[in-house]
Short mmCIF file of C-alpha atoms in Angstrom, two decimals:
data_model
loop_
_atom_site.label_atom_id
_atom_site.label_comp_id
_atom_site.label_asym_id
_atom_site.label_seq_id
_atom_site.Cartn_x
_atom_site.Cartn_y
_atom_site.Cartn_z
CA MET W 1 -44.79 6.23 7.16
CA ILE W 2 -44.37 9.37 9.30
CA GLU W 3 -45.27 12.53 7.42
CA GLU W 4 -42.29 14.80 6.79
CA LYS W 5 -42.11 18.58 6.57
CA GLU W 6 -40.66 20.46 3.61
CA TRP W 7 -37.65 22.22 5.15
CA ILE W 8 -34.31 23.43 3.79
CA GLU W 9 -31.17 24.31 5.75
CA SER W 10 -29.57 27.13 3.79
CA PRO W 11 -26.22 28.81 4.54
CA GLU W 12 -28.18 32.06 4.81
CA GLY W 13 -29.19 30.91 8.27
CA TRP W 14 -25.55 30.80 9.38
CA ASN W 15 -25.03 34.54 9.25
CA GLU W 16 -25.02 35.35 12.95
CA LEU W 17 -21.82 37.38 12.83
CA GLU W 18 -21.22 40.85 14.21
CA ASP W 19 -23.16 43.66 12.52
CA ASN W 20 -20.00 45.28 11.22
CA ASP W 21 -19.00 42.22 9.22
CA SER W 22 -19.41 42.84 5.51
CA GLU W 23 -21.56 40.63 3.33
CA GLN W 24 -18.43 39.40 1.57
CA GLU W 25 -16.77 38.43 4.86
CA ILE W 26 -19.88 36.53 5.92
CA GLU W 27 -19.93 34.57 2.70
CA GLU W 28 -16.24 33.68 2.97
CA GLU W 29 -16.39 32.68 6.63
CA CYS W 30 -19.64 30.76 6.45
CA TYR W 31 -19.17 28.62 3.40
CA GLY W 32 -16.39 29.97 1.20
CA GLN W 33 -18.25 29.20 -2.00
CA ASP W 34 -18.58 30.78 -5.42
CA LEU W 35 -22.22 31.75 -5.78
CA PHE W 36 -21.78 31.66 -9.55
CA ALA W 37 -20.42 28.12 -9.67
CA ASP W 38 -21.62 25.65 -12.30
CA LYS W 39 -25.04 24.17 -11.64
CA ASP W 40 -25.70 20.50 -10.95
CA SER W 41 -22.10 19.80 -9.96
CA ARG W 42 -22.40 16.19 -8.81
CA LEU W 43 -19.98 14.66 -6.33
CA SER W 44 -19.01 11.00 -6.18
CA TYR W 45 -16.68 9.91 -3.40
CA GLN W 46 -15.34 6.44 -2.59
CA PHE W 47 -14.44 5.47 0.97
CA ARG W 48 -12.90 2.17 2.05
CA VAL W 49 -14.38 0.79 5.23
CA GLY W 50 -11.95 -1.24 7.31
CA ASP W 51 -11.83 -2.46 10.90
CA SER W 52 -9.29 -1.65 13.63
CA ASN W 53 -7.16 -4.59 12.48
CA GLY W 54 -6.70 -3.08 9.05
CA SER W 55 -8.97 -5.56 7.31
CA SER W 56 -10.96 -4.15 4.41
CA LEU W 57 -14.70 -4.69 4.79
CA LYS W 58 -16.28 -2.76 1.93
CA THR W 59 -15.80 0.19 -0.38
CA ILE W 60 -18.75 2.54 -0.29
CA GLN W 61 -19.63 5.28 -2.74
CA ILE W 62 -21.22 8.53 -1.60
CA SER W 63 -23.06 10.73 -4.09
CA GLY W 64 -24.11 14.34 -3.68
CA PHE W 65 -22.90 17.74 -4.84
CA GLU W 66 -19.59 19.56 -4.84
CA LEU W 67 -18.95 22.01 -2.01
CA HIS W 68 -18.69 24.91 -4.47
CA SER W 69 -22.03 24.39 -6.18
CA ASP W 70 -25.36 26.15 -6.44
CA GLU W 71 -27.04 23.17 -4.79
CA THR W 72 -24.93 23.47 -1.65
CA THR W 73 -25.49 27.22 -1.36
CA LYS W 74 -29.21 26.44 -1.24
CA SER W 75 -29.07 23.31 0.93
CA THR W 76 -26.07 22.64 3.18
CA GLY W 77 -26.60 18.92 3.67
CA VAL W 78 -26.10 17.82 0.08
CA THR W 79 -22.30 17.91 0.12
CA LEU W 80 -19.57 16.05 2.00
CA TRP W 81 -18.18 18.33 4.72
CA GLU W 82 -14.66 18.19 6.12
CA GLY W 83 -15.58 16.59 9.44
CA SER W 84 -17.19 13.47 7.93
CA LYS W 85 -14.03 11.59 7.00
CA PRO W 86 -12.22 12.05 10.36
CA LEU W 87 -15.28 10.76 12.22
CA ALA W 88 -15.60 7.77 9.88
CA LYS W 89 -11.92 6.94 10.40
CA TYR W 90 -12.26 7.32 14.17
CA MET W 91 -15.15 4.86 14.20
CA MET W 92 -13.11 2.35 12.24
CA ASN W 93 -10.19 2.66 14.66
CA HIS W 94 -12.44 2.34 17.73
CA SER W 95 -15.30 0.26 16.39
CA LYS W 96 -15.31 -2.30 19.21
CA GLU W 97 -16.02 0.22 21.96
CA SER W 98 -18.15 2.68 20.03
CA ILE W 99 -20.00 0.94 17.18
CA GLN W 100 -20.11 -2.86 17.11
CA GLY W 101 -23.33 -4.28 18.51
CA ARG W 102 -24.58 -0.83 19.51
CA LYS W 103 -27.59 1.24 18.49
CA VAL W 104 -26.24 4.27 16.64
CA LEU W 105 -27.99 7.57 15.88
CA GLU W 106 -26.50 10.08 13.47
CA LEU W 107 -27.64 13.70 13.73
CA GLY W 108 -27.36 15.98 10.70
CA SER W 109 -26.39 13.03 8.50
CA GLY W 110 -26.22 14.94 5.23
CA LEU W 111 -25.03 12.45 2.62
CA GLY W 112 -24.73 9.73 5.27
CA LEU W 113 -21.07 8.70 5.11
CA CYS W 114 -20.64 8.15 8.85
CA GLY W 115 -23.92 6.36 9.42
CA ILE W 116 -23.28 4.03 6.48
CA VAL W 117 -19.78 3.30 7.83
CA ALA W 118 -21.29 2.50 11.25
CA HIS W 119 -23.65 0.02 9.59
CA HIS W 120 -20.81 -1.83 7.87
CA LEU W 121 -18.76 -1.85 11.09
CA GLY W 122 -21.41 -4.01 12.74
CA ALA W 123 -23.77 -1.65 14.51
CA LYS W 124 -26.88 -3.38 15.83
CA GLN W 125 -29.08 -0.63 14.40
CA VAL W 126 -28.34 2.70 12.67
CA VAL W 127 -30.78 5.59 12.28
CA LEU W 128 -29.57 8.43 10.07
CA THR W 129 -31.40 11.72 10.51
CA ASP W 130 -31.55 15.17 8.97
CA GLY W 131 -34.09 17.96 8.86
CA ASP W 132 -33.30 19.15 5.35
CA THR W 133 -35.62 17.78 2.67
CA ASN W 134 -32.98 17.83 -0.08
CA ALA W 135 -30.39 16.18 2.15
CA LEU W 136 -32.83 13.41 3.05
CA ARG W 137 -33.39 12.72 -0.63
CA GLU W 138 -29.65 12.30 -1.27
CA LEU W 139 -29.19 10.44 2.01
CA ARG W 140 -31.76 7.78 1.16
CA LYS W 141 -30.18 7.23 -2.25
CA ASN W 142 -26.78 6.63 -0.63
CA VAL W 143 -28.16 4.26 1.98
CA GLU W 144 -30.00 2.23 -0.67
CA GLN W 145 -26.91 2.09 -2.89
CA ASN W 146 -24.48 1.06 -0.14
CA CYS W 147 -26.66 -0.98 2.23
CA GLY W 148 -29.52 -2.35 0.14
CA SER W 149 -32.80 -3.22 1.81
CA THR W 150 -32.28 -4.09 5.47
CA SER W 151 -34.13 -3.39 8.71
CA THR W 152 -30.93 -2.49 10.57
CA ILE W 153 -30.45 0.91 8.92
CA SER W 154 -33.03 3.61 8.21
CA CYS W 155 -33.39 7.33 7.48
CA ARG W 156 -35.74 9.72 9.26
CA GLN W 157 -36.42 13.42 9.35
CA LEU W 158 -35.58 14.83 12.77
CA PHE W 159 -35.58 18.39 14.05
CA TRP W 160 -33.47 19.18 17.09
CA GLY W 161 -34.89 20.35 20.39
CA GLY W 162 -36.32 19.33 23.74
CA GLU W 163 -39.78 18.48 25.00
CA ASP W 164 -41.22 21.93 24.29
CA SER W 165 -40.01 22.04 20.68
CA ASP W 166 -41.32 20.64 17.41
CA SER W 167 -38.59 18.00 17.33
CA GLY W 168 -41.01 15.07 17.37
CA GLN W 169 -39.27 13.59 20.41
CA SER W 170 -42.10 11.37 21.65
CA LYS W 171 -42.83 9.78 18.28
CA PHE W 172 -39.15 9.24 17.60
CA LEU W 173 -38.56 7.57 20.97
CA GLU W 174 -41.65 5.45 20.49
CA SER W 175 -40.22 4.19 17.19
CA PHE W 176 -36.57 3.71 18.15
CA GLY W 177 -35.97 4.16 21.88
CA THR W 178 -32.66 5.58 23.09
CA PHE W 179 -29.22 5.01 21.56
CA ASP W 180 -25.88 3.70 22.81
CA THR W 181 -23.86 5.95 20.50
CA ILE W 182 -24.78 9.27 18.89
CA ILE W 183 -22.56 10.70 16.16
CA ALA W 184 -22.45 14.07 14.39
CA SER W 185 -19.97 15.79 12.09
CA ASP W 186 -19.81 19.48 11.19
CA VAL W 187 -23.33 20.23 12.40
CA ILE W 188 -22.67 23.33 14.53
CA TYR W 189 -22.78 26.48 12.41
CA THR W 190 -24.62 29.00 14.58
CA PRO W 191 -24.62 29.68 18.35
CA THR W 192 -28.38 29.17 18.44
CA SER W 193 -28.03 25.60 17.16
CA ILE W 194 -25.94 24.41 20.13
CA ASP W 195 -28.71 24.12 22.75
CA PRO W 196 -31.20 22.32 20.46
CA LEU W 197 -28.45 19.89 19.46
CA PHE W 198 -27.62 19.00 23.06
CA ASP W 199 -31.29 18.92 24.05
CA THR W 200 -31.72 16.21 21.42
CA ILE W 201 -28.67 14.31 22.61
CA GLN W 202 -29.97 14.45 26.17
CA TRP W 203 -33.25 12.70 25.42
CA ALA W 204 -31.94 10.38 22.69
CA MET W 205 -28.85 8.97 24.43
CA LYS W 206 -28.96 5.93 26.65
CA GLU W 207 -28.20 6.38 30.36
CA PRO W 208 -25.85 5.17 31.68
CA GLY W 209 -23.23 4.12 29.15
CA GLY W 210 -24.14 6.38 26.25
CA HIS W 211 -21.53 8.08 24.08
CA PHE W 212 -21.66 11.15 21.84
CA LEU W 213 -18.94 11.51 19.20
CA LEU W 214 -18.61 15.01 17.72
CA SER W 215 -16.45 15.86 14.72
CA TRP W 216 -16.13 19.64 14.52
CA PHE W 217 -13.84 20.78 11.72
CA THR W 218 -15.88 23.45 9.90
CA ARG W 219 -15.90 26.36 12.37
CA VAL W 220 -17.79 29.58 11.71
CA ASN W 221 -19.62 32.42 13.48
CA ASN W 222 -17.06 32.69 16.31
CA ILE W 223 -18.35 29.54 18.02
CA THR W 224 -15.92 28.30 20.69
CA ILE W 225 -15.39 24.92 22.29
CA GLU W 226 -16.29 26.55 25.62
CA MET W 227 -19.83 27.19 24.31
CA ILE W 228 -20.16 23.55 23.36
CA LEU W 229 -18.75 22.21 26.63
CA GLU W 230 -21.04 24.47 28.67
CA ALA W 231 -24.09 23.20 26.79
CA ALA W 232 -22.95 19.64 27.49
CA ARG W 233 -22.38 20.29 31.22
CA LYS W 234 -25.88 21.76 31.60
CA ARG W 235 -27.27 18.46 30.38
CA ASN W 236 -25.15 16.22 32.58
CA LEU W 237 -22.81 15.22 29.76
CA GLU W 238 -19.12 14.87 30.50
CA TRP W 239 -16.41 15.66 27.98
CA THR W 240 -13.88 12.86 28.42
CA GLY W 241 -11.33 14.23 25.96
CA SER W 242 -10.47 14.29 22.28
CA LYS W 243 -8.96 11.57 20.12
CA GLU W 244 -7.97 11.95 16.49
CA GLY W 245 -9.83 15.26 16.36
CA ILE W 246 -13.08 13.80 17.71
CA TYR W 247 -14.70 15.18 20.88
CA ILE W 248 -16.06 12.41 23.11
CA PHE W 249 -18.91 12.90 25.58
CA THR W 250 -20.50 10.45 28.00
CA THR W 251 -23.34 10.60 30.48
CA CYS W 252 -22.16 11.61 33.96
CA GLY W 253 -22.42 9.23 36.88
#
């Protein structure tokens, strides 16, 4: 098993606002949580997986922590963020062209809702990834509970970045190769995270024919869609439009 690093993604790292923003404004804009909320506030959420024909395939149960909890203020990936459900629903509505029979990589999986949905929609292989140690712990529990023991879905620690970073690109590609579809929901919280995200997509996505599906509902730190589109263009990724709130990118050419 590949050795993993102890690493936590805390909301404190989101605070890249203007210097004149007060501490209170930063807290409200970044995560809108009560820092004195009850401890160990567990979350349990049921989601019905169905195909584009409306047929019910399975009901999955995601466990983690409430948004307004001490655990989430310390580790962002242990709750279910707003963008997860729209992306899961989009995949169900467009499973034939985006999921079925395809290798799927999820970046910033958190509790793993979208990756688990992709598995039950018939993906050939699903790899769910996160950098956060606490998120990975919750993620693996959810995958085991909803998917059992199978070689077609797995969880790995992955840090974003290109060849010159500590992302572990070469080892990851050696293990899994490139992917037909990459998915991510509510993973962009700071301007400095945009380039590493798209560097990762660039080396991990199959060319030609690869797709990147981005659900971006939690918006903080004055990040604009123009910043995201520019990062995509620099890496030869084309934004083909938005459907049901999901931004769709493909490889150019």
